[in-house]
PDB file of N, CA and C in Angstrom:
ATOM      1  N   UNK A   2     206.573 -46.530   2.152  1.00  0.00           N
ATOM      2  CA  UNK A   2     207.077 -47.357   1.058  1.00  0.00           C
ATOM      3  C   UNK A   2     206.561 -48.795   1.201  1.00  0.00           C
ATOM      4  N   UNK A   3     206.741 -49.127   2.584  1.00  0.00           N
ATOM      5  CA  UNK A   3     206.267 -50.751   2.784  1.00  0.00           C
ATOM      6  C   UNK A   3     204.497 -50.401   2.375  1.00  0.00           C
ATOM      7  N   UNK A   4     204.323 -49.835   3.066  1.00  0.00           N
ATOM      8  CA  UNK A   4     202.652 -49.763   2.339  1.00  0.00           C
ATOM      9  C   UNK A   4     202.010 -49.505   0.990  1.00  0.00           C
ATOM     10  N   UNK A   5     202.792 -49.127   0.209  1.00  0.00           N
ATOM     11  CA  UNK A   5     202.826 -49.120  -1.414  1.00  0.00           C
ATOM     12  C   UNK A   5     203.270 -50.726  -2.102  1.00  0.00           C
ATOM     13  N   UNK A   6     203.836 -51.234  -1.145  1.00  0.00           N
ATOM     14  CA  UNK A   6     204.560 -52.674  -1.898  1.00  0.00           C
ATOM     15  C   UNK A   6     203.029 -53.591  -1.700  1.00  0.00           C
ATOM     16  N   UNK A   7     202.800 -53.413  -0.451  1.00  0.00           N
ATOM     17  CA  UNK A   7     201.502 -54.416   0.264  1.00  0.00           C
ATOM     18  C   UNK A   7     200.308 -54.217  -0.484  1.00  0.00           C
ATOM     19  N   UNK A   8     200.027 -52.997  -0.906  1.00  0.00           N
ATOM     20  CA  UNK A   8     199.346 -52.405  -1.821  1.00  0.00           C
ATOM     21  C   UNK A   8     199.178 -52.792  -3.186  1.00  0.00           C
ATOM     22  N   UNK A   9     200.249 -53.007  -3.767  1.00  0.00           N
ATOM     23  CA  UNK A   9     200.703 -53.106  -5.102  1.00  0.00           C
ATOM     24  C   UNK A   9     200.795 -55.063  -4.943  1.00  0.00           C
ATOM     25  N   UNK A  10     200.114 -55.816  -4.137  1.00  0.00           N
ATOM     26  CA  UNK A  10     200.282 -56.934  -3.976  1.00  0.00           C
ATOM     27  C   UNK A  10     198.988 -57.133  -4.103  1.00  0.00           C
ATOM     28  N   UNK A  11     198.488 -56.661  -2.944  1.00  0.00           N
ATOM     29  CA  UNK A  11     197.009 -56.339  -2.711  1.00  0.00           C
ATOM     30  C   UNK A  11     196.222 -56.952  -4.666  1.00  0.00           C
ATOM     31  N   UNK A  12     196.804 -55.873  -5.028  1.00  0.00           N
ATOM     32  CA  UNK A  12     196.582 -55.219  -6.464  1.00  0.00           C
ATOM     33  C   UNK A  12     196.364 -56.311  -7.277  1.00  0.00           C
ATOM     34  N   UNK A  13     197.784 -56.866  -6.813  1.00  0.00           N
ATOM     35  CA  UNK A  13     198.329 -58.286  -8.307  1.00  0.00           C
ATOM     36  C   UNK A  13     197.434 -59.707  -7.684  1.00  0.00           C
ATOM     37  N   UNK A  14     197.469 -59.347  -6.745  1.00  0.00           N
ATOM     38  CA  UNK A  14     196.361 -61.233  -6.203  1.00  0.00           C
ATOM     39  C   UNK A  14     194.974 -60.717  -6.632  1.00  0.00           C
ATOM     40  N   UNK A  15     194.098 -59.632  -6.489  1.00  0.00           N
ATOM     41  CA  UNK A  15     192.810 -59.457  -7.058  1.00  0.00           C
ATOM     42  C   UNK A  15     192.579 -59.592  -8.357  1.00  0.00           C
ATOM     43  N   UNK A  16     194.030 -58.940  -9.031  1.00  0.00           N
ATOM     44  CA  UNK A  16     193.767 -59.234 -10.429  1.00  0.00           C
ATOM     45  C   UNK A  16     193.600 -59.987 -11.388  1.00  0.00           C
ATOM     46  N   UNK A  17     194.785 -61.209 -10.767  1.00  0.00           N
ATOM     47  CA  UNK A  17     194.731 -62.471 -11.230  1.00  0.00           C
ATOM     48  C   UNK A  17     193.734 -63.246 -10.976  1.00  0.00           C
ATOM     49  N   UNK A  18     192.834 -63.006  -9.595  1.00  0.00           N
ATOM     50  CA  UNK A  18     191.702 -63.615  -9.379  1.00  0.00           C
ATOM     51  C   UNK A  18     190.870 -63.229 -10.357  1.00  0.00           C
ATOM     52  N   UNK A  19     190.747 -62.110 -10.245  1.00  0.00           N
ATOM     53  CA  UNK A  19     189.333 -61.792 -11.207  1.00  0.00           C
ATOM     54  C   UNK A  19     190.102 -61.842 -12.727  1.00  0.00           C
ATOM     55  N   UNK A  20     190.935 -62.578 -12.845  1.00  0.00           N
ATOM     56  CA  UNK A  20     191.045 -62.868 -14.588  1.00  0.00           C
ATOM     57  C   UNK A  20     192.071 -62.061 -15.542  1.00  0.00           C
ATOM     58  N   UNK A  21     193.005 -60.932 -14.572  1.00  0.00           N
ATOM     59  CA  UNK A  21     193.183 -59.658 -15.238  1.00  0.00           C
ATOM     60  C   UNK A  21     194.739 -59.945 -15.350  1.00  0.00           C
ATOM     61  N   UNK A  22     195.436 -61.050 -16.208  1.00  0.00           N
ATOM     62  CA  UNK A  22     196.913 -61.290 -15.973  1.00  0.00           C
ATOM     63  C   UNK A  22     197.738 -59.427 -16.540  1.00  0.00           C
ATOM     64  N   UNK A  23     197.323 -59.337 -17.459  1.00  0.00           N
ATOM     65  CA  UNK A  23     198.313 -57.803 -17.620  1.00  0.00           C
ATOM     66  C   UNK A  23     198.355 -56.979 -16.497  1.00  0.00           C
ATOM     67  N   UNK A  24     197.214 -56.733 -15.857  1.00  0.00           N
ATOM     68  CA  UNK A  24     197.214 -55.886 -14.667  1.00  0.00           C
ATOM     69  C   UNK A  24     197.937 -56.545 -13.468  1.00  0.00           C
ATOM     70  N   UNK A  25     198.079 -57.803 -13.124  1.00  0.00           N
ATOM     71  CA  UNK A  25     198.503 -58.535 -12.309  1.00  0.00           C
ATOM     72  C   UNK A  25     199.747 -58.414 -12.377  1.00  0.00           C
ATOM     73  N   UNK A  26     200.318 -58.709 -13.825  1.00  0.00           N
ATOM     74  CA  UNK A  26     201.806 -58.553 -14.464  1.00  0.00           C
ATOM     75  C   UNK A  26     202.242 -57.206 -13.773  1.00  0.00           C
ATOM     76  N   UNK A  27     201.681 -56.179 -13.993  1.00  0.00           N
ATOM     77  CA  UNK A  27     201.920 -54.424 -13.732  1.00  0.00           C
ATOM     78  C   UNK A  27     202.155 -54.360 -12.462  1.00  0.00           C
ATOM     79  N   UNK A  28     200.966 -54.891 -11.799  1.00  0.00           N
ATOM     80  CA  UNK A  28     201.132 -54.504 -10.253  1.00  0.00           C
ATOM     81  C   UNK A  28     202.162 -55.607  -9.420  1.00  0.00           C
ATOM     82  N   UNK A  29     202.538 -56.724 -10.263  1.00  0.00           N
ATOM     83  CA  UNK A  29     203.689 -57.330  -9.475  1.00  0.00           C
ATOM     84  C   UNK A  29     205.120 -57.045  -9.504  1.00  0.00           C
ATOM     85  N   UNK A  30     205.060 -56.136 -10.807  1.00  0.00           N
ATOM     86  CA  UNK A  30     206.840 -55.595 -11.503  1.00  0.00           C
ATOM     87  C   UNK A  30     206.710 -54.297 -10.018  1.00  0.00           C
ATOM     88  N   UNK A  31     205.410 -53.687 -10.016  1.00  0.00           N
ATOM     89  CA  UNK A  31     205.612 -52.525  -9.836  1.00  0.00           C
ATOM     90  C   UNK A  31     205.990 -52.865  -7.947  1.00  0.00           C
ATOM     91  N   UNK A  32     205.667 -53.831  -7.357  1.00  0.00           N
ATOM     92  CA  UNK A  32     205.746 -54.331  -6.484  1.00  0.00           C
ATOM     93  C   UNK A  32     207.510 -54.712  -6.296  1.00  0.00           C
ATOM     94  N   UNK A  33     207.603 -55.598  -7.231  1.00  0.00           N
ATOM     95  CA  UNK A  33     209.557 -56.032  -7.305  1.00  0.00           C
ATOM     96  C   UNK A  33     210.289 -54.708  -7.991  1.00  0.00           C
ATOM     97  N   UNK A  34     209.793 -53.447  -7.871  1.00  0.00           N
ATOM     98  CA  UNK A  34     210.862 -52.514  -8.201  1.00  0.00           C
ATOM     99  C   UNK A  34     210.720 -51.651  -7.137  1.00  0.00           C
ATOM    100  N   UNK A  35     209.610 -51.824  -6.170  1.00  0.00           N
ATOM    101  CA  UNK A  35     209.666 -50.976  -4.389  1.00  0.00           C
ATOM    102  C   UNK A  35     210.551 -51.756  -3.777  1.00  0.00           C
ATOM    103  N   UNK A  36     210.843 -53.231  -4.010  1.00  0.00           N
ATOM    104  CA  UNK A  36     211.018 -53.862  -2.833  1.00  0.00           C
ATOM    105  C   UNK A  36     212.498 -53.835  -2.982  1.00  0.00           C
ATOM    106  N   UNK A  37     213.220 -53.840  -4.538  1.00  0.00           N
ATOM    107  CA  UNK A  37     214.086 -53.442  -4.740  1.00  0.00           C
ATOM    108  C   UNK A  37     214.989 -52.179  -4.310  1.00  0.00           C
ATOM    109  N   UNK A  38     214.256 -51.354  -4.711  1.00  0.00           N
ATOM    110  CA  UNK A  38     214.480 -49.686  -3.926  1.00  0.00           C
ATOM    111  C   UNK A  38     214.396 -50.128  -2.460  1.00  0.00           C
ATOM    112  N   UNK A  39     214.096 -50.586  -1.822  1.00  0.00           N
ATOM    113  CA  UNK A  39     213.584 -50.661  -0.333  1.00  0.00           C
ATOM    114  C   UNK A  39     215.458 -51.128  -0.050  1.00  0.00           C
ATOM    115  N   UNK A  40     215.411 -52.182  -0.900  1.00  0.00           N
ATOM    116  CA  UNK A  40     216.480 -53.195  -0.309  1.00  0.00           C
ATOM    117  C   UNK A  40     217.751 -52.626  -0.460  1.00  0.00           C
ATOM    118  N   UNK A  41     217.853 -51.706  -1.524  1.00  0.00           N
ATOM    119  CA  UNK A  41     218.972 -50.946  -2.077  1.00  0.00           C
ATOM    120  C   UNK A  41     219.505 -50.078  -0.843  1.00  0.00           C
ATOM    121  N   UNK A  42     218.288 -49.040  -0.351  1.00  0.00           N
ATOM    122  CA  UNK A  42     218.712 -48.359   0.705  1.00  0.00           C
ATOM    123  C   UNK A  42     218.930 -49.029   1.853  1.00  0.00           C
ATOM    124  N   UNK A  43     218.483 -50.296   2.319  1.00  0.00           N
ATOM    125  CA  UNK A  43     218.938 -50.690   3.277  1.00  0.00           C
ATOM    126  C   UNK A  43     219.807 -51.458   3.398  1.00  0.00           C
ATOM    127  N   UNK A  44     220.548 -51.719   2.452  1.00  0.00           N
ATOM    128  CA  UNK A  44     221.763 -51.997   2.408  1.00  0.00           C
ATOM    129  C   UNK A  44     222.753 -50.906   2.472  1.00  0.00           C
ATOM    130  N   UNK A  45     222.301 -49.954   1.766  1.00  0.00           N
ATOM    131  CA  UNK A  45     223.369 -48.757   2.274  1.00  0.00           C
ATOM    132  C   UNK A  45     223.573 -47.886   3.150  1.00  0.00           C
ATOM    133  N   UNK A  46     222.559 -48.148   4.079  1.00  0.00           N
ATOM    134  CA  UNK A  46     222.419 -47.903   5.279  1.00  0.00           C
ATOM    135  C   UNK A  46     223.061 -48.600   6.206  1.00  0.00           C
ATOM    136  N   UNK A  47     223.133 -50.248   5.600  1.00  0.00           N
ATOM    137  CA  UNK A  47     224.480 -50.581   6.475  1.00  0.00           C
ATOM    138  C   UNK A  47     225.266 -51.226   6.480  1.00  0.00           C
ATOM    139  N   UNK A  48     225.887 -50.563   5.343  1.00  0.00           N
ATOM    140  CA  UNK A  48     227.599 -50.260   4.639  1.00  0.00           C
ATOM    141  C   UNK A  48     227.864 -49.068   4.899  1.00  0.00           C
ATOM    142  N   UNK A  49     226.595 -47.916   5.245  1.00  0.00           N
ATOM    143  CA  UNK A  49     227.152 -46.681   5.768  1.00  0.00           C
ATOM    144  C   UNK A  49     227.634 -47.112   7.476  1.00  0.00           C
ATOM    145  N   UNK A  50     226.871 -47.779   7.916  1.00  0.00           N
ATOM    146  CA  UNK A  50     226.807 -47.815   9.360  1.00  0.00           C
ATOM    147  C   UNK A  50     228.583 -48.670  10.008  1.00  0.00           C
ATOM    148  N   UNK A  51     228.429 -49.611   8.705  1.00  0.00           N
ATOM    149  CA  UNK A  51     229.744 -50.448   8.912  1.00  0.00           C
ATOM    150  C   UNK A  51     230.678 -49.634   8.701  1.00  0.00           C
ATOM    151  N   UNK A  52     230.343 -48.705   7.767  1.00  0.00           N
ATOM    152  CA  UNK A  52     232.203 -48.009   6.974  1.00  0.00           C
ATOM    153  C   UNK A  52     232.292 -46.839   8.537  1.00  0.00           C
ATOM    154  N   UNK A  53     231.338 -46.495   9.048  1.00  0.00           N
ATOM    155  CA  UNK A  53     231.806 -45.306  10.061  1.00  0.00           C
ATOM    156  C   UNK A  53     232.648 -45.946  11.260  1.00  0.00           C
ATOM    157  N   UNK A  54     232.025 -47.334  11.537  1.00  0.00           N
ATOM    158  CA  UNK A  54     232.469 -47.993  13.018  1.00  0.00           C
ATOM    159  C   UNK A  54     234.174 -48.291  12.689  1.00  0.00           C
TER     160      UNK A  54
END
């Protein structure tokens, strides 16, 4: 997952370099909706971890 975000960054800085704001736009949403998902589960990972102790 972390390597799809880095990826999808990768993506949005080349694009904007070489001129390409829609694609840049794409690959940066698509970037803030992994990192989102990322953050989601790891938060509930520990609210799971807290609610057991």
């Amino acid at each position: 997952m972390i390597k799809w975000i880095i990826i999808l960054l990768i993506v949005a800085a080349a694009a904007s370099l070489l001129g390409m704001p829609a694609l840049a736009g794409a690959a940066a949403t698509g970037a803030r909706v992994l990192i989102g998902i990322v953050l989601v589960i790891f938060l509930l990972i520990v609210l799971g971890v807290f609610a057991v102790t």
